[in-house]
XYZ file of C-alpha atoms in Angstrom:
396
model
C 0.302 -24.834 -31.011
C -0.741 -27.037 -28.106
C -2.255 -30.452 -27.431
C -4.330 -31.464 -24.416
C -5.821 -34.884 -23.643
C -7.805 -36.286 -20.738
C -8.838 -39.929 -20.170
C -11.111 -41.489 -17.541
C -11.497 -45.249 -17.220
C -13.844 -47.092 -14.880
C -15.588 -50.443 -14.541
C -18.614 -49.335 -16.557
C -17.502 -46.241 -18.413
C -14.582 -44.961 -20.494
C -14.193 -41.332 -21.543
C -11.558 -39.667 -23.713
C -11.396 -35.956 -24.524
C -8.716 -34.100 -26.441
C -8.038 -30.608 -27.748
C -5.518 -29.410 -30.310
C -5.002 -25.819 -31.425
C -2.635 -23.947 -33.695
C -2.289 -20.271 -34.607
C -0.130 -18.428 -37.103
C 2.296 -15.819 -35.785
C 3.684 -14.211 -38.931
C 3.208 -13.720 -42.626
C 0.078 -14.889 -44.417
C -1.087 -17.048 -41.501
C -0.655 -14.371 -38.819
C -4.403 -13.851 -38.419
C -5.415 -17.502 -38.857
C -6.090 -19.997 -36.047
C -7.441 -23.546 -35.859
C -8.955 -25.405 -32.920
C -10.342 -28.926 -32.722
C -12.151 -30.626 -29.807
C -12.791 -34.365 -29.649
C -14.954 -36.333 -27.193
C -15.473 -40.111 -26.965
C -17.722 -41.774 -24.381
C -18.548 -45.469 -23.946
C -20.768 -46.621 -21.109
C -21.035 -50.361 -20.464
C -22.886 -52.223 -23.210
C -24.729 -49.079 -24.289
C -23.960 -46.924 -27.299
C -20.641 -45.228 -27.951
C -20.928 -41.478 -28.402
C -18.402 -39.493 -30.441
C -18.329 -35.758 -30.998
C -15.895 -33.595 -32.944
C -15.933 -29.779 -32.992
C -13.741 -27.894 -35.447
C -13.258 -24.100 -35.338
C -11.457 -22.074 -38.001
C -10.934 -18.384 -37.254
C -9.562 -15.586 -39.427
C -9.093 -12.065 -37.973
C -7.481 -9.683 -40.498
C -7.115 -5.962 -39.868
C -8.996 -3.641 -42.220
C -6.375 -1.065 -43.112
C -5.354 1.407 -40.404
C -8.863 2.172 -39.205
C -8.567 -0.126 -36.178
C -11.466 -2.303 -37.328
C -11.094 -6.070 -37.579
C -13.078 -8.640 -39.505
C -13.506 -11.738 -37.336
C -14.603 -14.699 -39.456
C -15.321 -17.996 -37.718
C -16.408 -21.262 -39.302
C -17.542 -24.020 -36.932
C -18.362 -27.634 -37.743
C -19.900 -30.008 -35.183
C -20.201 -33.734 -35.901
C -21.929 -35.997 -33.357
C -22.673 -39.706 -33.635
C -24.092 -42.362 -31.322
C -24.062 -46.033 -32.276
C -27.546 -47.497 -32.670
C -28.750 -49.785 -29.927
C -32.091 -51.177 -28.862
C -33.628 -49.256 -26.009
C -37.221 -48.486 -25.313
C -38.319 -45.034 -24.185
C -37.637 -45.888 -20.530
C -34.045 -46.909 -21.239
C -34.529 -50.689 -20.930
C -32.820 -52.912 -23.503
C -35.233 -54.749 -25.767
C -35.064 -57.442 -28.444
C -35.723 -56.090 -31.927
C -35.665 -59.479 -33.669
C -39.414 -60.078 -33.278
C -42.154 -58.323 -35.211
C -43.756 -57.021 -32.017
C -40.610 -55.162 -30.979
C -40.513 -52.708 -33.882
C -42.382 -50.016 -31.970
C -40.052 -50.304 -28.991
C -37.003 -50.144 -31.263
C -38.322 -47.014 -32.985
C -38.923 -45.406 -29.604
C -35.381 -46.246 -28.545
C -33.691 -44.794 -31.628
C -35.834 -41.652 -31.451
C -34.954 -41.320 -27.770
C -31.270 -40.822 -28.683
C -31.758 -39.706 -32.274
C -30.899 -36.110 -31.405
C -27.298 -37.204 -30.697
C -26.738 -38.081 -34.367
C -26.370 -34.776 -36.148
C -24.210 -32.475 -38.259
C -24.023 -28.762 -37.561
C -22.364 -26.004 -39.563
C -22.006 -22.413 -38.395
C -20.648 -19.169 -39.833
C -20.073 -15.967 -37.868
C -18.973 -12.646 -39.378
C -18.078 -9.894 -36.926
C -16.777 -6.361 -37.357
C -15.106 -5.085 -34.191
C -13.004 -2.181 -33.015
C -11.202 -2.008 -29.676
C -10.452 1.118 -27.709
C -11.845 3.261 -24.911
C -15.110 2.994 -26.833
C -15.310 -0.511 -28.290
C -17.961 -1.609 -30.779
C -18.887 -4.784 -32.620
C -21.596 -5.961 -34.995
C -21.994 -9.625 -35.936
C -24.078 -11.900 -38.138
C -24.457 -15.580 -37.239
C -25.764 -18.336 -39.532
C -26.311 -21.918 -38.341
C -27.652 -25.081 -39.948
C -28.227 -28.359 -38.116
C -29.180 -31.704 -39.663
C -30.410 -34.425 -37.303
C -30.241 -38.019 -38.546
C -32.904 -40.704 -38.173
C -36.259 -38.925 -37.722
C -34.878 -35.453 -38.439
C -36.508 -34.136 -35.259
C -34.587 -31.082 -34.099
C -33.177 -30.057 -37.488
C -33.167 -26.285 -37.803
C -31.667 -23.213 -39.406
C -31.103 -19.942 -37.583
C -30.016 -16.358 -38.188
C -28.687 -14.099 -35.434
C -27.825 -10.413 -35.295
C -25.579 -9.359 -32.429
C -24.285 -5.972 -31.334
C -22.022 -4.812 -28.525
C -21.025 -1.388 -27.221
C -18.560 -0.851 -24.374
C -17.338 2.299 -22.659
C -14.136 2.150 -20.606
C -14.348 4.889 -18.017
C -11.815 6.256 -15.554
C -13.404 4.357 -12.665
C -15.200 1.490 -14.357
C -16.880 0.174 -17.476
C -20.329 0.005 -19.085
C -21.071 -2.882 -21.432
C -24.225 -3.453 -23.513
C -25.097 -6.560 -25.581
C -28.119 -7.038 -27.853
C -29.102 -10.145 -29.818
C -32.001 -10.971 -32.110
C -32.392 -14.594 -33.222
C -34.745 -16.345 -35.608
C -34.722 -20.156 -35.388
C -36.776 -22.247 -37.791
C -37.253 -25.989 -37.185
C -37.775 -27.811 -40.461
C -37.565 -31.477 -39.429
C -40.479 -33.523 -40.814
C -41.322 -34.846 -37.348
C -39.918 -32.100 -35.163
C -41.695 -31.654 -31.843
C -40.076 -28.226 -31.401
C -41.623 -25.020 -32.622
C -39.893 -22.194 -34.469
C -39.436 -18.952 -32.562
C -38.125 -15.403 -32.384
C -35.946 -14.439 -29.437
C -34.490 -11.120 -28.323
C -32.044 -10.524 -25.506
C -30.656 -7.329 -24.016
C -27.920 -7.447 -21.400
C -26.265 -4.592 -19.573
C -23.292 -4.685 -17.206
C -21.768 -1.916 -15.137
C -18.506 -2.089 -13.182
C -17.404 0.773 -10.987
C -14.520 1.275 -8.560
C -14.032 3.748 -5.735
C -10.922 3.053 -3.719
C -11.257 -0.450 -2.265
C -14.916 -0.702 -3.260
C -16.009 -2.337 -6.516
C -19.619 -2.404 -7.743
C -20.849 -5.016 -10.214
C -24.333 -4.896 -11.745
C -25.726 -7.320 -14.329
C -29.218 -7.002 -15.850
C -30.591 -9.367 -18.532
C -33.963 -9.165 -20.316
C -35.043 -12.017 -22.608
C -38.229 -12.380 -24.644
C -39.268 -15.452 -26.671
C -42.172 -15.547 -29.136
C -43.185 -18.895 -30.684
C -44.859 -19.259 -34.070
C -47.721 -21.399 -32.740
C -49.979 -20.765 -29.759
C -50.315 -23.918 -27.687
C -52.688 -22.718 -25.004
C -54.949 -25.714 -25.590
C -52.194 -28.338 -25.414
C -50.928 -28.635 -21.854
C -47.857 -30.701 -22.740
C -46.531 -28.103 -25.160
C -47.247 -25.147 -22.889
C -44.503 -26.436 -20.594
C -41.746 -25.852 -23.142
C -43.211 -23.611 -25.842
C -45.015 -20.745 -24.218
C -44.289 -17.104 -25.110
C -42.278 -15.769 -22.210
C -40.509 -12.752 -20.773
C -37.564 -13.307 -18.436
C -35.721 -10.749 -16.277
C -32.651 -11.509 -14.190
C -30.707 -9.022 -12.073
C -27.579 -9.419 -9.934
C -25.781 -6.741 -7.940
C -22.618 -7.120 -5.897
C -20.628 -4.678 -3.792
C -17.112 -6.033 -3.331
C -14.503 -4.669 -0.925
C -10.806 -5.442 -1.021
C -9.566 -6.175 2.491
C -6.016 -7.294 1.799
C -3.599 -6.560 -0.992
C -4.472 -5.375 -4.477
C -5.859 -7.087 -7.537
C -2.940 -6.092 -9.757
C 0.600 -4.990 -9.005
C 1.405 -2.117 -11.301
C 1.070 -2.709 -15.020
C 2.704 -6.148 -15.035
C -0.551 -7.951 -14.231
C 1.195 -10.124 -11.610
C -1.281 -11.335 -9.010
C -0.307 -10.684 -5.378
C -1.903 -11.796 -2.096
C -5.497 -10.642 -1.992
C -8.600 -11.044 0.140
C -11.975 -9.518 -0.749
C -15.601 -9.944 0.266
C -18.780 -9.117 -1.647
C -22.474 -8.914 -0.904
C -25.542 -7.998 -2.936
C -29.133 -8.839 -3.948
C -30.375 -11.124 -6.728
C -33.800 -11.058 -8.404
C -35.664 -12.951 -11.133
C -39.014 -12.473 -12.843
C -40.739 -14.884 -15.253
C -43.976 -14.204 -17.142
C -45.689 -16.712 -19.485
C -48.533 -15.994 -21.896
C -50.626 -19.154 -21.428
C -48.923 -21.215 -18.715
C -49.236 -21.095 -14.948
C -45.517 -20.725 -14.360
C -45.390 -16.979 -13.618
C -42.867 -16.620 -10.830
C -40.652 -14.197 -8.989
C -37.561 -14.759 -6.873
C -35.634 -12.525 -4.501
C -32.424 -13.437 -2.730
C -28.968 -12.409 -1.666
C -25.407 -13.468 -2.413
C -22.236 -13.379 -0.297
C -18.764 -14.050 -1.743
C -15.224 -14.399 -0.413
C -12.184 -14.438 -2.722
C -8.612 -15.117 -1.678
C -5.340 -15.426 -3.608
C -1.769 -15.897 -2.501
C 1.543 -17.682 -2.865
C 4.544 -17.235 -5.099
C 4.489 -17.671 -8.875
C 4.961 -21.472 -8.930
C 2.963 -22.146 -5.767
C 0.205 -19.579 -6.169
C -3.322 -20.526 -5.119
C -6.816 -19.080 -5.248
C -10.119 -19.810 -3.501
C -13.606 -18.461 -4.135
C -16.579 -19.221 -1.897
C -20.148 -18.077 -2.577
C -23.376 -18.466 -0.616
C -26.730 -17.589 -2.207
C -30.103 -17.847 -0.485
C -33.579 -16.643 -1.336
C -37.247 -17.352 -1.892
C -39.124 -18.218 -5.099
C -42.898 -17.770 -5.306
C -45.342 -18.711 -8.074
C -48.460 -16.694 -8.853
C -50.453 -19.894 -9.296
C -49.651 -23.133 -7.449
C -52.772 -25.177 -8.213
C -50.889 -27.318 -10.772
C -47.796 -28.130 -8.761
C -46.850 -31.196 -10.819
C -46.205 -29.301 -14.045
C -42.767 -28.659 -15.499
C -41.495 -25.187 -16.372
C -38.235 -24.396 -18.136
C -36.483 -21.414 -16.607
C -33.524 -20.389 -18.692
C -30.918 -23.101 -18.217
C -32.516 -24.628 -15.136
C -35.636 -26.739 -14.582
C -38.125 -26.705 -11.770
C -39.846 -30.029 -11.136
C -42.577 -28.355 -9.140
C -44.457 -25.084 -8.999
C -44.757 -25.136 -5.235
C -43.109 -22.098 -3.626
C -39.709 -22.814 -2.138
C -36.757 -21.399 -0.228
C -33.357 -22.150 -1.708
C -29.756 -22.193 -0.512
C -26.652 -22.682 -2.632
C -23.061 -22.990 -1.406
C -20.078 -23.288 -3.729
C -16.331 -23.493 -3.192
C -13.832 -23.317 -6.073
C -10.072 -23.309 -5.965
C -6.812 -24.126 -7.635
C -3.102 -23.617 -7.400
C 0.417 -24.783 -8.039
C 2.333 -27.597 -6.328
C 5.957 -28.767 -6.405
C 7.271 -30.747 -9.393
C 5.178 -28.702 -11.858
C 1.938 -30.101 -10.444
C -1.341 -28.178 -10.298
C -4.610 -28.820 -8.493
C -8.159 -27.720 -9.293
C -11.382 -28.478 -7.480
C -14.909 -27.429 -6.662
C -17.677 -28.306 -4.216
C -21.314 -27.294 -4.711
C -24.296 -27.872 -2.429
C -27.844 -26.856 -3.438
C -30.949 -27.260 -1.277
C -34.645 -26.466 -1.867
C -37.354 -26.474 0.800
C -40.807 -26.496 -0.856
C -44.178 -25.785 0.656
C -45.019 -29.325 -0.529
C -42.476 -31.405 1.388
C -42.418 -34.172 -1.221
C -40.847 -31.673 -3.638
C -37.857 -30.899 -1.400
C -34.581 -31.378 -3.256
C -30.858 -31.375 -2.595
C -27.833 -31.717 -4.852
C -24.191 -32.320 -3.986
C -21.441 -32.190 -6.615
C -17.673 -32.084 -6.241
C -14.496 -32.587 -8.225
C -10.764 -32.680 -7.504
C -8.138 -32.865 -10.251
C -4.347 -33.127 -10.082
C -2.459 -32.086 -13.219
C 1.113 -31.978 -14.381
C 2.422 -29.934 -17.288
C 5.240 -31.036 -19.592
C 7.304 -28.887 -21.927
C 7.584 -30.685 -25.258
C 10.292 -28.375 -26.581
C 12.192 -25.321 -25.462
C 12.480 -24.284 -21.837
């Protein structure tokens, strides 16, 4: 069992996060584990947001066949105190009759933060030189207030891995059906399929890593005549590919079979590519770039450290740029413009041990975009540095 807590206090914001976990080691509870995450956020005079995620996992063996049944139940509770904001985020007075519309807009604006979500995942898996798994996922989400965003979903997932003498091949497939049933939901139900393949190969000091992902989304309704909905709900096909050739210059990744990390220095380089095709929108795009990485590790057990630096640069072009002000969702990222652009991303991550049982972790990320329309140029700088100390509650 373990307990972890983190608190941040400032002039205008207070944040508390905590995690507690416990797992059985023998007897009836040997295959049972429990994990709970808690998050509390209060910003000035605005609403207080609370979220609690509970995971219960049971992984019994099925006889001597090597197969396991992995059962996971997840419960997510999120709540935000009501407060009077209009759609632009400005506080309003709801005491007058004329303010009812603004109050409704404000509660709907943050209504998606008040929800309950329940999930069940059943997975059959077998580990070995040829590992396999097949899973069924069921989810139900209830959104309070307007009910916008409430949905139910069913997912089928499969995995097949081959561990070879000089590498590994890994294949993942997922088919998801999500149905939005909120009375005022602005989101449309859809089918989505994803196929991902990864290949890792080693020859001496050379290591090859290849990752290819294909994703297709098909919405129930065709919104070709409604420009606002085309931005988010357009049938799409997405391809992403990353390749990296890594060479170890110093040391080895592992020392024997103990898994102890020794001093290491490696460099990697490879191409990246993306392709997006939409049925009705004008967001068809393609991107081609390259990535360069440096990884270093060193130090003794208590003072070990690691650093990873990556630089990625490339060019993204759209097939049609006559509607440059439109918004297109691209996987987990968003593009605020459809004007072609050149991009550059630099990241530095690291961590390590210090005297007196202290540890440090940090990252620095810089992203730049140079668009053909100069007013769309963008840059982002983010960084973090944390100093931690670990205590032993009992034992040695």
